[in-house]
Amino acid sequence: MNPALDELTLTGLRATAFHGVFDHERRDGQVFVIDATVYLDLADAARTDELGRTIHYGELAEEIVSAVESNPVDLIETVAERIAAVVLAHEAAVSTKITLHKPSAPITVPFDDVSVTITRHRTAPNHTAGFSVEPQRLS
């Protein structure tokens, strides 16, 4: 029997980082906004009232922001994968949905937001779904 999948959601995390394909993005940086939903079974944590049986959302928030602020890359898709890997490194996480917003993207027409949303699942216990925190470079 599969356990119920509950949700832990962090909305509107902010990180200043230097991702982008243009020189001014790498030089000046910009704010990125992150929404992360973690799917996990919260029944045991609720029953026992033990923090160790869930994911400490304060620590997770810090880990996500740190992942966004490190190692500049060209694409927000790469950063979203990095965030998913951070989430799935937590044993309790079964899957995650990440939305990474780039509200100051270099677009020449009026807009409110640009974002990518990815959903990733754990492939095996204690495994980060094949992702590494750092982007993979093709040879």
GROMACS .gro file of C-alpha atoms in nm:
model
  139
    1MET     CA    1   0.000   0.000   0.000
    2ASN     CA    2   0.141   0.339  -0.097
    3PRO     CA    3   0.152   0.606   0.172
    4ALA     CA    4  -0.051   0.920   0.124
    5LEU     CA    5   0.136   1.203  -0.042
    6ASP     CA    6   0.102   1.525   0.145
    7GLU     CA    7   0.250   1.860   0.048
    8LEU     CA    8   0.497   2.097   0.209
    9THR     CA    9   0.509   2.421   0.010
   10LEU     CA   10   0.749   2.715   0.020
   11THR     CA   11   0.620   3.009  -0.184
   12GLY     CA   12   0.804   3.322  -0.289
   13LEU     CA   13   1.156   3.245  -0.168
   14ARG     CA   14   1.390   3.512  -0.299
   15ALA     CA   15   1.752   3.481  -0.403
   16THR     CA   16   1.985   3.723  -0.579
   17ALA     CA   17   2.196   3.545  -0.838
   18PHE     CA   18   2.391   3.596  -1.159
   19HIS     CA   19   2.229   3.349  -1.401
   20GLY     CA   20   2.164   3.438  -1.764
   21VAL     CA   21   2.311   3.441  -2.110
   22PHE     CA   22   2.384   3.813  -2.125
   23ASP     CA   23   2.692   3.983  -1.980
   24HIS     CA   24   2.485   4.233  -1.779
   25GLU     CA   25   2.295   3.945  -1.609
   26ARG     CA   26   2.621   3.784  -1.505
   27ARG     CA   27   2.769   4.118  -1.395
   28ASP     CA   28   2.470   4.283  -1.222
   29GLY     CA   29   2.265   3.987  -1.104
   30GLN     CA   30   1.893   3.989  -1.037
   31VAL     CA   31   1.631   3.853  -0.802
   32PHE     CA   32   1.491   3.506  -0.866
   33VAL     CA   33   1.173   3.385  -0.694
   34ILE     CA   34   1.125   3.019  -0.607
   35ASP     CA   35   0.812   2.820  -0.531
   36ALA     CA   36   0.882   2.465  -0.415
   37THR     CA   37   0.630   2.196  -0.332
   38VAL     CA   38   0.758   1.878  -0.173
   39TYR     CA   39   0.542   1.567  -0.184
   40LEU     CA   40   0.593   1.343   0.118
   41ASP     CA   41   0.405   1.144   0.378
   42LEU     CA   42   0.341   1.367   0.679
   43ALA     CA   43   0.126   1.121   0.878
   44ASP     CA   44   0.412   0.990   1.091
   45ALA     CA   45   0.536   1.342   1.172
   46ALA     CA   46   0.186   1.452   1.265
   47ARG     CA   47   0.125   1.145   1.481
   48THR     CA   48   0.458   1.167   1.669
   49ASP     CA   49   0.504   1.546   1.663
   50GLU     CA   50   0.872   1.487   1.580
   51LEU     CA   51   1.056   1.723   1.348
   52GLY     CA   52   1.290   1.444   1.240
   53ARG     CA   53   1.000   1.268   1.067
   54THR     CA   54   0.941   1.550   0.819
   55ILE     CA   55   1.156   1.807   0.640
   56HIS     CA   56   1.261   2.115   0.835
   57TYR     CA   57   1.120   2.382   0.605
   58GLY     CA   58   1.345   2.655   0.743
   59GLU     CA   59   1.656   2.455   0.660
   60LEU     CA   60   1.512   2.356   0.321
   61ALA     CA   61   1.446   2.723   0.239
   62GLU     CA   62   1.808   2.810   0.318
   63GLU     CA   63   1.936   2.517   0.108
   64ILE     CA   64   1.721   2.620  -0.190
   65VAL     CA   65   1.833   2.984  -0.175
   66SER     CA   66   2.196   2.874  -0.145
   67ALA     CA   67   2.158   2.649  -0.450
   68VAL     CA   68   2.014   2.936  -0.654
   69GLU     CA   69   2.283   3.179  -0.544
   70SER     CA   70   2.573   2.948  -0.631
   71ASN     CA   71   2.750   2.867  -0.958
   72PRO     CA   72   2.600   3.096  -1.224
   73VAL     CA   73   2.465   2.922  -1.534
   74ASP     CA   74   2.296   3.035  -1.854
   75LEU     CA   75   1.952   2.879  -1.814
   76ILE     CA   76   1.689   2.893  -1.542
   77GLU     CA   77   1.603   2.537  -1.644
   78THR     CA   78   1.944   2.432  -1.511
   79VAL     CA   79   1.882   2.615  -1.184
   80ALA     CA   80   1.539   2.452  -1.146
   81GLU     CA   81   1.701   2.107  -1.183
   82ARG     CA   82   1.954   2.203  -0.917
   83ILE     CA   83   1.675   2.301  -0.679
   84ALA     CA   84   1.492   1.973  -0.742
   85ALA     CA   85   1.809   1.782  -0.655
   86VAL     CA   86   1.841   1.972  -0.328
   87VAL     CA   87   1.482   1.886  -0.235
   88LEU     CA   88   1.511   1.521  -0.332
   89ALA     CA   89   1.829   1.486  -0.127
   90HIS     CA   90   1.594   1.482   0.174
   91GLU     CA   91   1.500   1.125   0.254
   92ALA     CA   92   1.136   1.210   0.325
   93ALA     CA   93   1.084   1.373  -0.016
   94VAL     CA   94   0.908   1.151  -0.270
   95SER     CA   95   0.879   1.410  -0.545
   96THR     CA   96   0.889   1.784  -0.594
   97LYS     CA   97   0.745   2.056  -0.811
   98ILE     CA   98   0.968   2.359  -0.859
   99THR     CA   99   0.874   2.689  -1.020
  100LEU     CA  100   1.161   2.930  -1.074
  101HIS     CA  101   1.058   3.286  -1.161
  102LYS     CA  102   1.280   3.539  -1.334
  103PRO     CA  103   1.072   3.858  -1.304
  104SER     CA  104   1.349   4.083  -1.442
  105ALA     CA  105   1.424   3.870  -1.747
  106PRO     CA  106   1.568   4.065  -2.041
  107ILE     CA  107   1.253   4.080  -2.256
  108THR     CA  108   1.183   4.376  -2.482
  109VAL     CA  109   0.804   4.381  -2.438
  110PRO     CA  110   0.600   4.452  -2.123
  111PHE     CA  111   0.557   4.141  -1.903
  112ASP     CA  112   0.495   4.040  -1.543
  113ASP     CA  113   0.703   3.726  -1.507
  114VAL     CA  114   0.893   3.448  -1.678
  115SER     CA  115   0.912   3.111  -1.508
  116VAL     CA  116   0.985   2.746  -1.562
  117THR     CA  117   0.812   2.468  -1.370
  118ILE     CA  118   0.950   2.119  -1.337
  119THR     CA  119   0.831   1.811  -1.151
  120ARG     CA  120   1.082   1.547  -1.047
  121HIS     CA  121   1.039   1.215  -0.867
  122ARG     CA  122   1.271   1.006  -0.657
  123THR     CA  123   1.380   0.700  -0.854
  124ALA     CA  124   1.499   0.496  -0.557
  125PRO     CA  125   1.528   0.537  -0.180
  126ASN     CA  126   1.799   0.784  -0.075
  127HIS     CA  127   1.864   0.877  -0.437
  128THR     CA  128   1.830   1.225  -0.587
  129ALA     CA  129   1.653   1.119  -0.905
  130GLY     CA  130   1.972   1.120  -1.108
  131PHE     CA  131   2.034   1.490  -1.055
  132SER     CA  132   2.340   1.657  -0.919
  133VAL     CA  133   2.333   1.992  -0.747
  134GLU     CA  134   2.578   2.126  -1.005
  135PRO     CA  135   2.485   2.138  -1.373
  136GLN     CA  136   2.616   1.867  -1.601
  137ARG     CA  137   2.836   1.983  -1.886
  138LEU     CA  138   2.836   1.793  -2.214
  139SER     CA  139   3.178   1.714  -2.358
   0.00000   0.00000   0.00000
